[in-house]
Every structure is written in structure tokens, then in C-alpha cells.
Amino acid sequence: MSDQLGNTGFLMFRLKNAGYCCTQIMLKLALDEEEKENKDLLRAANGLCMGIGSSQKICGVLTGGIMVLGLYAGKGADREFPNPIYSQMVDEYTDWFEALYESTECRDIIGVCTVTDYLTNQEYLMKCGDIMVQSFKKIVEILESHDFTFGDRE
């Protein structure tokens, strides 16, 4: 992991202040590590913000992490197949996430039940920040344990 990502918490805070949601932050950190931009991917991920379409259901850190794994091992072209280890990596991350946070749903993990709460109650920021830092480290760990070099998908 680069020196840049050694400061993950600060980078996440900066991205949150720039208006990105948890899902987008997970992806943006991975893209930034590669010094790449993908505005279309970040826009599409916006639909997963605040627990899939602001429903407070599946946590955006979980979906964002799965998307990062997909950047490395998922299908991306007509004549391409996902890496055979991709499903195992997703299961490993999902199982770890659910065991640690005792749920996969935003409302259970951070206790925010409405979009208004999300926008006005800033207590969730610390919880979300901690969850993102731990989860991002886990994603990098999973990738590296399966012989992927984080920051180098080429």
C-alpha cells in the first residue's frame, strides 16, 4: 500500500467533505491509488449511497468494497470472465463485514433511520469513518492474500 493510503482516515475525511458517499469513497480511494479517474463509475456508485438508494439497507461500505474487489477480479469485457477467485473474495469480505458489524444494513450498523437523520445527525460520521478505514484495509488484505497487487490492475 502506498504512503498515500497509509493516511486512509484523513483521505476519507477529505473525500466525505467533498460530498462523496461511503460507496464512492471506497472506489475513489482505489482509483486514486492507481492515479486514475472514472467519473462514470463514481456517478453510478451514487445510487448505492446511504444504503442503496437512500433506503438505509445494504451498507455502502460493503457494496463499495465489493466493487473494489470487482475492479481487480470481476468481468469487464465481452470475452472476459471473472477471476475464479472473485466469488471467494466477495464471500470473505462479506462474511468478515457481517461478523464484525453484526449486520450488513446501514440502519443497524450506524442507527440512522431516515435521510433527514443522515443529513442532520453528524454522529454517524465517526462510525462510518471507522468502518471505512477498517473495511478498506480488509479489502487490500484480501486482494494481497490472493496475489493481486493493490494499486496495479494492469
mmCIF file of N, CA and C in Angstrom, residues 6 9-10 12 16 18 22 28 30 35 40 52 63 65 69 89 107 124 136 145-146 153:
data_model
loop_
_atom_site.group_PDB
_atom_site.id
_atom_site.type_symbol
_atom_site.label_atom_id
_atom_site.label_comp_id
_atom_site.label_asym_id
_atom_site.label_seq_id
_atom_site.Cartn_x
_atom_site.Cartn_y
_atom_site.Cartn_z
ATOM 1 N N GLY A 6 -1.498 5.056 3.499
ATOM 2 C CA GLY A 6 -1.168 4.930 4.902
ATOM 3 C C GLY A 6 -1.929 5.964 5.721
ATOM 4 N N GLY A 9 -7.564 7.382 6.768
ATOM 5 C CA GLY A 9 -8.587 8.108 7.521
ATOM 6 C C GLY A 9 -8.688 9.566 7.096
ATOM 7 N N PHE A 10 -7.552 10.216 6.936
ATOM 8 C CA PHE A 10 -7.555 11.612 6.507
ATOM 9 C C PHE A 10 -8.118 11.743 5.097
ATOM 10 N N MET A 12 -10.222 9.771 3.585
ATOM 11 C CA MET A 12 -11.673 9.542 3.631
ATOM 12 C C MET A 12 -12.406 10.772 4.138
ATOM 13 N N LYS A 16 -15.183 12.791 2.095
ATOM 14 C CA LYS A 16 -16.520 12.996 2.665
ATOM 15 C C LYS A 16 -16.866 14.493 2.641
ATOM 16 N N ALA A 18 -15.830 16.556 0.551
ATOM 17 C CA ALA A 18 -16.031 16.932 -0.848
ATOM 18 C C ALA A 18 -17.386 16.451 -1.368
ATOM 19 N N CYS A 22 -20.082 6.939 1.155
ATOM 20 C CA CYS A 22 -19.211 5.815 1.529
ATOM 21 C C CYS A 22 -18.846 4.934 0.340
ATOM 22 N N LYS A 28 -13.158 5.618 -4.927
ATOM 23 C CA LYS A 28 -12.247 6.729 -5.219
ATOM 24 C C LYS A 28 -10.866 6.467 -4.640
ATOM 25 N N ALA A 30 -9.449 3.569 -4.237
ATOM 26 C CA ALA A 30 -8.804 2.577 -5.103
ATOM 27 C C ALA A 30 -8.341 3.222 -6.401
ATOM 28 N N GLU A 35 -3.840 6.326 -9.589
ATOM 29 C CA GLU A 35 -3.761 7.622 -10.275
ATOM 30 C C GLU A 35 -4.654 7.632 -11.511
ATOM 31 N N ASP A 40 -17.678 8.162 -14.451
ATOM 32 C CA ASP A 40 -18.884 7.372 -14.708
ATOM 33 C C ASP A 40 -19.089 6.317 -13.621
ATOM 34 N N ILE A 52 -28.162 1.808 -0.431
ATOM 35 C CA ILE A 52 -28.858 1.547 -1.697
ATOM 36 C C ILE A 52 -30.042 2.489 -1.863
ATOM 37 N N THR A 63 -20.953 -2.505 -0.182
ATOM 38 C CA THR A 63 -21.086 -2.543 -1.640
ATOM 39 C C THR A 63 -19.868 -1.908 -2.320
ATOM 40 N N GLY A 65 -16.804 -1.839 -1.193
ATOM 41 C CA GLY A 65 -15.703 -2.789 -1.082
ATOM 42 C C GLY A 65 -15.818 -3.912 -2.097
ATOM 43 N N LEU A 69 -13.202 -4.970 -5.161
ATOM 44 C CA LEU A 69 -12.775 -6.336 -5.497
ATOM 45 C C LEU A 69 -13.077 -6.644 -6.961
ATOM 46 N N MET A 89 -13.417 -14.138 -2.771
ATOM 47 C CA MET A 89 -13.001 -12.864 -2.173
ATOM 48 C C MET A 89 -14.211 -12.082 -1.679
ATOM 49 N N ARG A 107 -28.852 0.963 8.588
ATOM 50 C CA ARG A 107 -29.660 1.366 9.741
ATOM 51 C C ARG A 107 -29.282 0.597 10.997
ATOM 52 N N TYR A 124 -22.966 9.861 13.043
ATOM 53 C CA TYR A 124 -22.669 8.720 12.185
ATOM 54 C C TYR A 124 -21.301 8.867 11.515
ATOM 55 N N PHE A 136 -11.542 -0.826 4.278
ATOM 56 C CA PHE A 136 -10.602 -0.628 3.185
ATOM 57 C C PHE A 136 -9.326 -1.422 3.419
ATOM 58 N N SER A 145 -3.755 -11.171 -0.303
ATOM 59 C CA SER A 145 -3.706 -12.591 0.066
ATOM 60 C C SER A 145 -4.052 -13.495 -1.116
ATOM 61 N N HIS A 146 -4.651 -12.921 -2.152
ATOM 62 C CA HIS A 146 -4.986 -13.680 -3.358
ATOM 63 C C HIS A 146 -4.101 -13.260 -4.545
ATOM 64 N N ARG A 153 -3.661 -2.800 -11.476
ATOM 65 C CA ARG A 153 -4.580 -3.749 -12.095
ATOM 66 C C ARG A 153 -4.144 -4.124 -13.508
#
